[in-house]
Short mmCIF file of C-alpha atoms and ligand atoms in Angstrom, two decimals:
data_model
loop_
_atom_site.label_atom_id
_atom_site.label_comp_id
_atom_site.label_asym_id
_atom_site.label_seq_id
_atom_site.Cartn_x
_atom_site.Cartn_y
_atom_site.Cartn_z
CA MET A 1 33.87 12.16 -14.14
CA GLY A 2 37.04 11.18 -16.02
CA PHE A 3 39.48 12.97 -18.28
CA SER A 4 38.43 12.89 -21.91
CA MET A 5 41.07 11.68 -24.34
CA ALA A 6 41.58 15.25 -25.52
CA ASP A 7 42.21 16.40 -21.95
CA LYS A 8 44.69 13.64 -21.41
CA ALA A 9 46.69 14.55 -24.48
CA LYS A 10 46.82 18.18 -23.43
CA LEU A 11 47.56 17.73 -19.76
CA LYS A 12 51.11 17.14 -18.78
CA TYR A 13 50.31 16.19 -15.20
CA ARG A 14 47.94 13.59 -13.76
CA ALA A 15 48.07 14.27 -10.04
CA VAL A 16 49.27 16.70 -7.39
CA VAL A 17 50.65 15.66 -4.01
CA ILE A 18 50.77 18.22 -1.21
CA GLY A 19 52.49 18.07 2.17
CA THR A 20 51.99 20.46 5.07
CA SER A 21 52.57 20.47 8.79
CA ALA A 22 52.47 23.32 11.33
CA GLY A 23 50.48 26.17 9.81
CA GLY A 24 49.16 23.86 7.12
CA LEU A 25 45.44 24.38 7.56
CA LYS A 26 45.62 28.00 6.58
CA ALA A 27 48.03 27.33 3.73
CA LEU A 28 45.87 24.54 2.33
CA LYS A 29 42.80 26.72 2.55
CA GLN A 30 44.50 29.51 0.61
CA LEU A 31 45.83 27.11 -1.98
CA VAL A 32 42.53 25.42 -2.79
CA GLU A 33 40.68 28.72 -2.65
CA GLY A 34 42.90 29.95 -5.43
CA LEU A 35 42.04 27.13 -7.82
CA ASP A 36 39.83 27.91 -10.82
CA PRO A 37 36.62 25.91 -11.20
CA VAL A 38 38.05 24.20 -14.31
CA PHE A 39 40.88 22.72 -12.28
CA GLN A 40 40.34 18.96 -12.01
CA LEU A 41 43.67 17.27 -11.22
CA PRO A 42 43.34 14.99 -8.22
CA LEU A 43 45.02 16.35 -5.09
CA LEU A 44 46.50 13.99 -2.51
CA ILE A 45 47.12 15.78 0.78
CA VAL A 46 49.13 14.88 3.84
CA GLN A 47 48.67 17.32 6.69
CA HIS A 48 50.36 16.27 9.93
CA LEU A 49 47.74 15.89 12.65
CA SER A 50 47.66 14.30 16.04
CA PRO A 51 46.65 10.61 15.88
CA GLN A 52 43.55 11.25 17.97
CA SER A 53 42.18 14.03 15.82
CA ASP A 54 39.00 13.09 14.04
CA SER A 55 38.45 13.70 10.39
CA PHE A 56 37.64 17.38 10.30
CA LEU A 57 40.17 18.30 7.60
CA PRO A 58 38.07 17.27 4.57
CA LYS A 59 35.01 19.02 5.97
CA TYR A 60 37.02 22.13 6.59
CA LEU A 61 38.63 22.28 3.16
CA SER A 62 35.36 21.49 1.36
CA GLN A 63 34.12 24.94 2.26
CA PHE A 64 36.74 26.58 0.09
CA THR A 65 36.86 24.59 -3.14
CA HIS A 66 34.82 23.12 -5.95
CA LEU A 67 36.83 19.90 -5.63
CA LYS A 68 35.20 17.08 -3.69
CA VAL A 69 37.35 16.73 -0.60
CA LYS A 70 37.24 13.42 1.22
CA GLU A 71 39.28 11.34 3.59
CA ALA A 72 40.97 8.61 1.57
CA ASP A 73 39.55 5.10 1.76
CA PRO A 74 41.74 2.08 1.12
CA HIS A 75 41.68 0.76 -2.46
CA GLU A 76 39.73 3.69 -3.77
CA PRO A 77 40.57 4.82 -7.28
CA ILE A 78 42.16 8.26 -7.59
CA LEU A 79 39.82 10.39 -9.69
CA PRO A 80 39.93 13.87 -11.20
CA GLY A 81 37.84 16.44 -9.42
CA TYR A 82 38.70 15.02 -6.01
CA ALA A 83 41.02 15.98 -3.19
CA TYR A 84 41.99 13.15 -0.86
CA THR A 85 43.31 13.69 2.66
CA ALA A 86 45.30 11.05 4.54
CA PRO A 87 43.42 9.80 7.62
CA PRO A 88 45.07 10.58 10.96
CA ASN A 89 47.39 7.77 12.08
CA TYR A 90 47.65 6.11 8.63
CA HIS A 91 50.23 6.47 5.90
CA MET A 92 48.74 7.12 2.48
CA HIS A 93 50.46 5.54 -0.52
CA VAL A 94 49.60 5.37 -4.21
CA GLU A 95 49.34 1.89 -5.73
CA LYS A 96 50.51 1.18 -9.24
CA ASN A 97 46.96 0.70 -10.53
CA GLY A 98 46.10 4.26 -9.50
CA THR A 99 44.35 3.41 -6.26
CA ILE A 100 45.01 4.49 -2.69
CA LEU A 101 46.71 2.28 -0.15
CA LEU A 102 46.63 3.03 3.57
CA SER A 103 49.04 1.47 6.03
CA VAL A 104 49.94 1.45 9.70
CA ASP A 105 53.71 1.10 9.15
CA GLU A 106 56.06 2.73 11.65
CA LYS A 107 56.10 6.48 11.75
CA VAL A 108 58.47 8.12 9.28
CA ASN A 109 60.14 11.36 10.42
CA PHE A 110 58.05 10.99 13.60
CA ALA A 111 54.93 11.31 11.49
CA ARG A 112 52.04 9.11 10.41
CA PRO A 113 50.83 10.04 7.87
CA SER A 114 54.23 10.94 6.49
CA ILE A 115 54.70 13.22 3.50
CA ASP A 116 57.76 11.29 2.31
CA VAL A 117 55.75 8.08 2.14
CA LEU A 118 53.06 9.66 -0.03
CA PHE A 119 55.50 11.52 -2.28
CA GLU A 120 57.74 8.54 -2.87
CA SER A 121 54.95 6.15 -3.82
CA ALA A 122 53.23 8.76 -6.00
CA ALA A 123 56.52 9.42 -7.80
CA TRP A 124 56.86 5.72 -8.62
CA VAL A 125 53.40 5.65 -10.14
CA TYR A 126 53.07 9.01 -11.88
CA GLN A 127 56.74 9.72 -12.63
CA GLN A 128 56.99 12.81 -14.89
CA HIS A 129 53.24 13.36 -14.63
CA LEU A 130 53.34 14.40 -10.99
CA ILE A 131 53.50 17.75 -9.23
CA GLY A 132 54.75 17.77 -5.64
CA ILE A 133 54.11 20.74 -3.34
CA LEU A 134 55.70 21.22 0.06
CA MET A 135 54.52 24.04 2.29
CA THR A 136 54.76 25.32 5.85
CA GLY A 137 56.01 23.00 8.61
CA ALA A 138 58.48 22.60 11.44
CA ASN A 139 60.28 19.40 10.43
CA ASN A 140 62.05 17.66 7.55
CA ASP A 141 59.28 15.41 6.34
CA GLY A 142 58.72 15.67 2.60
CA ALA A 143 62.17 16.88 1.58
CA LYS A 144 63.35 13.43 0.52
CA GLY A 145 60.04 12.82 -1.18
CA MET A 146 60.52 15.97 -3.24
CA CYS A 147 63.88 14.62 -4.39
CA GLN A 148 62.28 11.34 -5.38
CA ILE A 149 59.64 13.18 -7.44
CA LYS A 150 62.23 15.34 -9.14
CA MET A 151 64.50 12.40 -9.84
CA LEU A 152 61.71 10.59 -11.66
CA GLY A 153 60.95 13.60 -13.83
CA GLY A 154 58.12 15.21 -11.86
CA LEU A 155 57.84 18.87 -10.95
CA THR A 156 58.38 20.09 -7.39
CA ILE A 157 57.30 23.36 -5.80
CA ALA A 158 58.28 24.64 -2.36
CA GLN A 159 56.35 27.41 -0.70
CA LEU A 160 58.35 30.63 -0.50
CA PRO A 161 59.93 30.27 2.96
CA SER A 162 59.51 33.95 3.83
CA GLU A 163 55.77 33.54 3.36
CA ALA A 164 55.46 30.23 5.21
CA GLU A 165 54.15 30.32 8.75
CA VAL A 166 56.97 27.91 9.64
CA PRO A 167 59.65 27.85 6.92
CA ILE A 168 61.64 24.78 8.03
CA MET A 169 59.91 22.25 5.81
CA PRO A 170 60.12 24.08 2.47
CA GLU A 171 63.63 25.20 3.36
CA ALA A 172 64.71 21.59 3.87
CA ALA A 173 63.64 20.68 0.33
CA ILE A 174 65.31 23.77 -1.11
CA ALA A 175 68.53 22.94 0.74
CA LEU A 176 68.59 19.51 -0.87
CA GLY A 177 68.30 21.12 -4.28
CA CYS A 178 65.09 19.27 -4.97
CA THR A 179 62.72 22.07 -5.86
CA SER A 180 61.89 23.04 -9.44
CA LYS A 181 60.12 26.21 -8.31
CA VAL A 182 59.80 28.30 -5.17
CA LEU A 183 56.51 30.22 -5.12
CA ASP A 184 54.13 31.91 -2.74
CA ILE A 185 50.73 30.28 -2.32
CA LYS A 186 49.07 32.57 -4.85
CA GLY A 187 51.80 31.64 -7.30
CA ILE A 188 51.30 27.93 -6.63
CA SER A 189 47.55 28.15 -7.24
CA SER A 190 48.02 30.08 -10.45
CA PHE A 191 50.68 27.68 -11.63
CA LEU A 192 48.21 24.84 -11.09
CA ASN A 193 45.49 26.81 -12.87
CA GLY A 194 47.94 27.29 -15.72
CA GLN A 195 47.87 23.57 -16.35
CA TYR A 196 44.37 24.10 -17.66
CA ALA A 197 45.08 27.25 -19.65
CA LYS A 198 44.11 26.94 -23.27
CA THR A 199 47.28 26.47 -25.27
CA ASP A 200 45.72 26.62 -28.74
CA MET B 1 65.00 17.37 -16.64
CA ASN B 2 65.75 16.30 -20.18
CA MET B 3 64.17 13.44 -22.06
CA GLN B 4 67.18 11.20 -21.47
CA SER B 5 66.97 11.22 -17.69
CA LYS B 6 63.20 10.79 -17.67
CA ASN B 7 63.58 7.62 -19.65
CA GLU B 8 66.31 6.42 -17.37
CA GLY B 9 64.12 7.03 -14.35
CA SER B 10 61.28 4.95 -15.67
CA LYS B 11 63.62 2.25 -16.98
CA GLU B 12 65.08 2.06 -13.50
CA LEU B 13 61.59 1.65 -12.06
CA GLN B 14 60.81 -1.06 -14.58
CA LYS B 15 63.93 -2.96 -13.58
CA GLN B 16 63.02 -2.60 -9.93
CA ASP B 17 59.55 -3.98 -10.64
CA LEU B 18 61.14 -7.02 -12.17
CA GLU B 19 63.58 -7.43 -9.30
CA VAL B 20 60.75 -7.16 -6.77
CA ARG B 21 58.79 -9.82 -8.60
CA LEU B 22 61.79 -12.15 -8.71
CA LEU B 23 62.49 -11.62 -5.03
CA LEU B 24 58.90 -12.45 -4.05
CA GLU B 25 59.03 -15.45 -6.33
CA ALA B 26 62.16 -16.71 -4.57
CA ILE B 27 60.72 -16.13 -1.11
CA GLN B 28 57.63 -18.06 -2.10
CA GLN B 29 59.40 -20.97 -3.78
CA ILE B 30 62.09 -21.47 -1.18
CA TYR B 31 60.39 -20.51 2.06
CA GLY B 32 56.68 -20.80 1.25
CA TYR B 33 55.78 -17.26 2.36
CA ASP B 34 53.64 -15.77 -0.38
CA PHE B 35 53.74 -11.98 -0.63
CA ARG B 36 52.64 -11.78 -4.25
CA GLY B 37 49.13 -10.68 -3.30
CA TYR B 38 50.30 -7.93 -0.94
CA ASN B 39 49.97 -4.32 -2.00
CA GLN B 40 52.80 -3.44 -4.31
CA ALA B 41 53.57 0.04 -3.03
CA HIS B 42 54.03 -1.43 0.43
CA VAL B 43 56.25 -4.31 -0.65
CA ARG B 44 58.43 -2.09 -2.81
CA ARG B 45 58.88 0.46 -0.06
CA ARG B 46 59.89 -2.13 2.49
CA ILE B 47 62.32 -3.86 0.15
CA LEU B 48 64.00 -0.62 -0.95
CA HIS B 49 64.23 0.35 2.68
CA ARG B 50 66.25 -2.79 3.39
CA VAL B 51 68.44 -2.29 0.31
CA GLN B 52 69.28 1.19 1.53
CA ASN B 53 69.75 0.14 5.12
CA LEU B 54 72.32 -2.49 4.13
CA GLY B 55 74.06 -0.13 1.72
CA LEU B 56 73.35 -2.41 -1.24
CA LYS B 57 73.22 -1.19 -4.81
CA SER B 58 70.19 -3.10 -5.99
CA ILE B 59 67.39 -5.47 -5.09
CA SER B 60 69.33 -8.14 -6.97
CA GLU B 61 72.03 -7.93 -4.32
CA LEU B 62 69.33 -8.56 -1.75
CA GLN B 63 68.21 -11.54 -3.80
CA HIS B 64 71.75 -12.89 -3.64
CA LYS B 65 71.71 -12.64 0.15
CA LEU B 66 68.33 -14.33 0.33
CA LEU B 67 69.53 -17.24 -1.76
CA HIS B 68 72.91 -17.69 -0.09
CA GLU B 69 72.66 -16.53 3.52
CA GLU B 70 70.93 -18.91 5.84
CA HIS B 71 69.00 -16.61 8.17
CA PHE B 72 68.42 -13.75 5.80
CA ILE B 73 64.78 -14.68 5.28
CA GLU B 74 64.09 -13.67 8.87
CA ILE B 75 65.13 -10.13 8.10
CA LEU B 76 62.93 -9.94 5.02
CA LEU B 77 60.05 -11.50 6.87
CA ARG B 78 60.33 -8.80 9.49
CA ASP B 79 60.48 -6.11 6.82
CA LEU B 80 57.44 -7.35 4.97
CA SER B 81 55.29 -8.14 7.99
CA ILE B 82 54.59 -4.83 9.64
CA ASN B 83 54.39 -5.62 13.33
CA VAL B 84 53.37 -2.19 14.61
CA THR B 85 50.72 -2.62 17.28
CA GLU B 86 49.54 -1.34 20.65
CA MET B 87 47.28 -2.22 23.59
CA PHE B 88 43.62 -1.23 23.18
CA ARG B 89 44.40 0.28 19.79
CA ASP B 90 41.28 2.22 18.74
CA PRO B 91 39.56 2.19 22.16
CA GLY B 92 36.17 2.56 20.47
CA PHE B 93 36.57 -0.92 19.02
CA TYR B 94 36.86 -2.43 22.49
CA ARG B 95 34.01 -0.30 23.80
CA SER B 96 31.78 -1.59 21.06
CA MET B 97 32.92 -5.17 21.66
CA ARG B 98 31.98 -4.79 25.31
CA LEU B 99 28.56 -3.36 24.54
CA GLU B 100 27.49 -5.32 21.47
CA VAL B 101 29.39 -8.59 21.43
CA ILE B 102 30.13 -9.59 25.03
CA PRO B 103 26.44 -9.88 26.03
CA VAL B 104 25.93 -12.43 23.25
CA LEU B 105 29.10 -14.33 24.15
CA LYS B 106 27.83 -14.63 27.71
CA THR B 107 25.01 -16.84 26.47
CA TYR B 108 27.47 -19.58 25.44
CA PRO B 109 28.86 -22.05 27.98
CA PHE B 110 32.25 -21.95 26.25
CA ILE B 111 33.75 -19.60 23.65
CA LYS B 112 36.63 -19.69 21.20
CA VAL B 113 38.38 -16.56 20.05
CA TRP B 114 40.89 -16.27 17.20
CA HIS B 115 43.29 -13.35 16.91
CA ALA B 116 44.66 -13.61 13.37
CA GLY B 117 47.81 -11.56 12.74
CA CYS B 118 48.29 -10.90 16.46
CA SER B 119 51.85 -9.58 16.08
CA THR B 120 53.62 -9.16 19.45
CA GLY B 121 50.44 -9.89 21.39
CA GLU B 122 49.26 -6.51 22.68
CA GLU B 123 45.85 -7.02 21.10
CA VAL B 124 45.53 -10.49 22.64
CA TYR B 125 46.24 -9.22 26.16
CA SER B 126 43.86 -6.31 25.63
CA PHE B 127 40.98 -8.55 24.66
CA ALA B 128 41.85 -11.02 27.43
CA ILE B 129 41.55 -8.16 29.93
CA LEU B 130 38.14 -7.34 28.54
CA LEU B 131 37.06 -11.00 28.78
CA LYS B 132 38.38 -11.20 32.33
CA GLU B 133 36.49 -8.11 33.43
CA GLU B 134 33.34 -9.55 31.92
CA GLY B 135 33.81 -12.92 33.64
CA LEU B 136 34.40 -14.78 30.38
CA LEU B 137 38.12 -15.49 30.44
CA ASP B 138 37.80 -18.79 32.30
CA ARG B 139 35.46 -20.23 29.73
CA ALA B 140 37.41 -18.99 26.73
CA GLN B 141 39.88 -20.76 24.47
CA ILE B 142 41.98 -18.18 22.65
CA TYR B 143 44.06 -18.83 19.55
CA ALA B 144 46.62 -16.13 18.80
CA THR B 145 48.28 -16.62 15.44
CA ASP B 146 50.73 -14.84 13.20
CA PHE B 147 52.93 -16.05 10.36
CA ASN B 148 56.02 -14.50 11.87
CA PRO B 149 57.49 -16.80 14.56
CA ILE B 150 59.65 -14.04 16.01
CA VAL B 151 56.75 -11.82 17.03
CA LEU B 152 54.94 -14.82 18.51
CA GLU B 153 57.91 -15.34 20.82
CA THR B 154 57.41 -11.83 22.22
CA ALA B 155 53.66 -12.39 22.44
CA ARG B 156 54.19 -15.54 24.48
CA LYS B 157 56.44 -13.73 26.97
CA GLY B 158 54.06 -10.80 27.39
CA ILE B 159 56.83 -8.38 28.35
CA TYR B 160 56.55 -4.83 27.03
CA PRO B 161 58.48 -1.57 27.43
CA VAL B 162 57.29 0.54 30.34
CA SER B 163 57.67 3.61 28.14
CA ARG B 164 54.39 2.82 26.40
CA ILE B 165 52.31 2.24 29.51
CA LYS B 166 51.05 5.79 29.77
CA GLU B 167 49.56 5.59 26.29
CA TYR B 168 48.13 2.12 26.96
CA THR B 169 46.58 3.25 30.22
CA GLN B 170 44.83 6.07 28.41
CA ASN B 171 43.64 3.68 25.72
CA TYR B 172 42.40 1.23 28.35
CA GLN B 173 40.43 3.93 30.13
CA ALA B 174 38.99 5.26 26.88
CA SER B 175 37.93 1.72 25.99
CA GLY B 176 35.68 1.58 29.05
CA GLY B 177 38.00 -0.49 31.24
CA LEU B 178 36.45 -1.21 34.64
CA GLN B 179 39.55 -1.41 36.80
CA SER B 180 42.94 0.18 36.98
CA PHE B 181 45.21 -0.85 34.10
CA SER B 182 48.03 -1.46 36.56
CA ASP B 183 46.02 -4.40 37.96
CA PHE B 184 47.05 -6.38 34.90
CA TYR B 185 50.83 -6.13 34.92
CA ILE B 186 53.88 -6.02 37.16
CA ALA B 187 56.49 -3.35 36.50
CA ARG B 188 60.16 -4.46 36.47
CA TYR B 189 62.82 -1.84 35.71
CA ASP B 190 61.98 -0.60 32.25
CA SER B 191 59.53 -3.35 31.38
CA VAL B 192 56.12 -4.54 32.40
CA ILE B 193 55.18 -8.20 32.60
CA MET B 194 51.57 -8.96 31.81
CA ASP B 195 49.67 -11.01 34.42
CA HIS B 196 50.23 -14.62 33.34
CA ASN B 197 46.65 -15.52 34.20
CA LEU B 198 45.64 -13.54 31.15
CA ARG B 199 47.35 -16.04 28.85
CA LYS B 200 46.33 -19.17 30.73
CA ASN B 201 43.88 -20.10 27.97
CA VAL B 202 45.85 -18.70 25.06
CA VAL B 203 47.56 -20.87 22.45
CA PHE B 204 50.12 -18.97 20.40
CA ALA B 205 50.73 -20.61 17.03
CA GLU B 206 52.11 -19.97 13.58
CA HIS B 207 49.41 -19.63 10.95
CA ASN B 208 49.71 -18.05 7.53
CA LEU B 209 46.48 -16.50 6.32
CA VAL B 210 47.58 -16.71 2.71
CA THR B 211 48.59 -20.35 2.58
CA ASP B 212 47.04 -22.14 5.58
CA ASN B 213 43.47 -23.29 6.07
CA VAL B 214 40.71 -23.33 8.66
CA PHE B 215 41.95 -24.91 11.89
CA ALA B 216 39.04 -24.44 14.30
CA GLU B 217 35.45 -23.30 14.53
CA VAL B 218 35.32 -20.15 16.63
CA HIS B 219 32.86 -17.61 18.06
CA VAL B 220 34.96 -14.51 17.47
CA ILE B 221 37.68 -13.60 14.98
CA ILE B 222 39.69 -10.45 15.49
CA CYS B 223 41.93 -9.61 12.56
CA ARG B 224 42.95 -5.99 12.60
CA ASN B 225 45.30 -4.10 10.32
CA VAL B 226 46.35 -7.15 8.36
CA LEU B 227 43.94 -7.13 5.41
CA ILE B 228 44.93 -3.54 4.77
CA TYR B 229 48.18 -4.90 3.27
CA PHE B 230 46.44 -7.34 0.90
CA ASN B 231 45.09 -6.79 -2.59
CA LYS B 232 41.41 -7.41 -3.34
CA ASP B 233 41.82 -11.05 -4.36
CA LEU B 234 43.76 -11.94 -1.29
CA GLN B 235 41.33 -10.08 0.96
CA ASN B 236 38.52 -12.14 -0.52
CA ARG B 237 40.41 -15.35 0.08
CA VAL B 238 41.11 -14.53 3.71
CA LEU B 239 37.61 -13.24 4.40
CA LYS B 240 36.19 -16.50 3.06
CA LEU B 241 38.53 -18.37 5.37
CA PHE B 242 37.12 -16.31 8.25
CA ALA B 243 33.53 -16.94 7.18
CA ASP B 244 34.26 -20.67 7.13
CA SER B 245 35.91 -20.57 10.55
CA LEU B 246 33.07 -18.78 12.35
CA ILE B 247 30.06 -20.46 13.86
CA LYS B 248 26.72 -19.11 12.68
CA GLY B 249 26.11 -15.94 14.64
CA GLY B 250 29.87 -15.57 15.26
CA PHE B 251 31.58 -12.18 15.21
CA LEU B 252 34.30 -10.70 13.02
CA GLY B 253 36.24 -7.59 14.08
CA LEU B 254 38.44 -5.79 11.55
CA GLY B 255 40.69 -2.72 11.67
CA SER B 256 39.12 0.71 11.35
CA LYS B 257 40.13 1.08 7.70
CA GLU B 258 39.11 -2.41 6.71
CA ASN B 259 35.74 -3.42 5.41
CA ILE B 260 33.68 -6.30 4.10
CA MET B 261 31.57 -4.06 1.90
CA PHE B 262 32.14 -4.84 -1.78
CA THR B 263 33.88 -8.11 -0.95
CA GLU B 264 32.66 -11.60 -1.77
CA VAL B 265 31.54 -12.24 1.82
CA ALA B 266 29.46 -9.06 2.14
CA ASP B 267 26.24 -11.10 2.06
CA THR B 268 27.45 -13.60 4.63
CA PHE B 269 27.54 -11.01 7.42
CA THR B 270 25.35 -8.37 9.00
CA VAL B 271 26.79 -5.15 10.38
CA VAL B 272 27.05 -4.85 14.15
CA ASP B 273 29.01 -1.61 14.25
CA ALA B 274 29.78 0.06 10.93
CA SER B 275 32.36 2.50 12.20
CA GLU B 276 34.23 0.02 14.41
CA LYS B 277 34.03 -2.62 11.68
CA ILE B 278 32.35 -5.34 13.71
CA TYR B 279 30.28 -7.89 11.80
CA LYS B 280 28.16 -10.92 12.61
CA LYS B 281 27.89 -14.04 10.51
CA LYS B 282 24.28 -14.58 9.50
CA ILE B 283 22.47 -17.43 11.16
CA VAL B 284 20.44 -18.17 8.09
CA LEU B 285 22.46 -17.43 4.99
CA GLY B 286 20.85 -15.66 2.08
CA ILE B 287 18.65 -13.36 4.13
C1 SAM C 301 50.14 -4.20 11.62
S1 SAM C 301 50.18 -5.73 12.48
C2 SAM C 301 48.64 -5.73 13.29
C3 SAM C 301 48.71 -6.24 14.70
C4 SAM C 301 47.40 -6.18 15.49
N1 SAM C 301 46.39 -7.04 14.91
C5 SAM C 301 46.92 -4.75 15.61
O1 SAM C 301 45.97 -4.38 14.89
O2 SAM C 301 47.48 -3.98 16.37
C6 SAM C 301 50.00 -6.91 11.17
C7 SAM C 301 50.37 -8.33 11.55
O3 SAM C 301 49.91 -9.25 10.55
C8 SAM C 301 50.85 -10.26 10.38
N2 SAM C 301 50.68 -10.87 9.05
C9 SAM C 301 50.95 -10.32 7.84
N3 SAM C 301 50.72 -11.21 6.86
C10 SAM C 301 50.24 -12.32 7.46
C11 SAM C 301 49.83 -13.60 6.98
N4 SAM C 301 49.86 -13.87 5.68
N5 SAM C 301 49.42 -14.53 7.86
C12 SAM C 301 49.39 -14.24 9.20
N6 SAM C 301 49.79 -13.07 9.71
C13 SAM C 301 50.21 -12.12 8.85
C14 SAM C 301 52.18 -9.56 10.56
O4 SAM C 301 53.20 -10.46 10.90
C15 SAM C 301 51.87 -8.55 11.66
O5 SAM C 301 52.18 -9.07 12.91
#
């Protein structure tokens, strides 16, 4: 399924990138649970996991959303109606032609996949058509990526630190002045749903 | 964000695209390394990384260094060739090799193995250990190639930081290793030196998968986590090179996120292990 021309004209954003670390499973679950069935923007998700962990994340999240959740394959086109998770031990990037690139580059911020890597490459490709969301976590990964998204005209949302299981990660982005909005998870879901609200 | 700055952002990106293209062009024309078919997001990230690291203002300043500083290419080569590797990376791959491939290799009087993109050699020593345990090392000729001469130097020495041995030992055990991993190295201060018998039959050599051709007919090709950096066209080129270099019935092992499905050589191979990405060149083509 693709966006119709009419959809494209109406929709300001083309993709959503999401980064989470400690406490992320629960946060991701709540976020996707809150999405209306009409919501179709592709989600690209980096959740920090141990390198040995197998690919349970997509299976887990599938239970709570109408989106098709899958572990990203290299070179696959990024499509509406899908949520892609970065495989453990690989960085996930977005290529200019709208496909996914996986790499085994050095860890960034002690993490592979790294949120910064995803956010930065997605910002290059989608520019002002990108939403970046940073939620619970115990490190600084993603903060720089949020700045990159904002600098290129995209919209950035940090999870309300007081609600986050571990507030360090959203706080880091807020401290850098790189967040357009600070919302609780309910607020994030409804903001995303709002992208599909009828404007006419 | 107002309209003005949005436009500036994308203009900046457009300029960077151009600068990246010019830089790759220069590297290719002057030094012969061709990165134009590598994934763009990767190349851009690595280049910007270097720009930042050197405190430069633009990729053009990097271009200036490339053109006017003698050894600068070595730095860029290191940036663009990701050398991250480990011993027995993805233990399941080695387990599957032992179970599915080794028994067939044992039927040959002599075997040739090619590690393409071997980086600093950890993969080569890992597979050599497997061959040794299976009694095949003495009748093997191993080619270990990479296009980066600096990593080959490390590979040749076979000296690695002791700090990683714990992880490697776990990998070795998980791969189905038959002995104790410490049988294969000597510890010296903060390094380990791999048993030199392991590289007795190894030739380390420069070979560029993008620009060089077939150099031997081999029974096994292991090329892991290299194709992942190439675009579709380049992957096809390199996979064809591999198909041409393998004997009929020879084996190809790729990285866990690499695949021959949907490539131009898909019909040339059968699947030995779909999840570990091990393939076998068909004996009779077209079946
Ligand atoms: C990520 S490492 C993989 C090392 C090892 N095979 C493994 O899986 O652990 C990729 C290697 O491919 C090499 N490489 C990249 N482009 C190449 C080319 N065109 N020809 C030969 N080697 C190349 C790099 O220098 C680097 O050492």
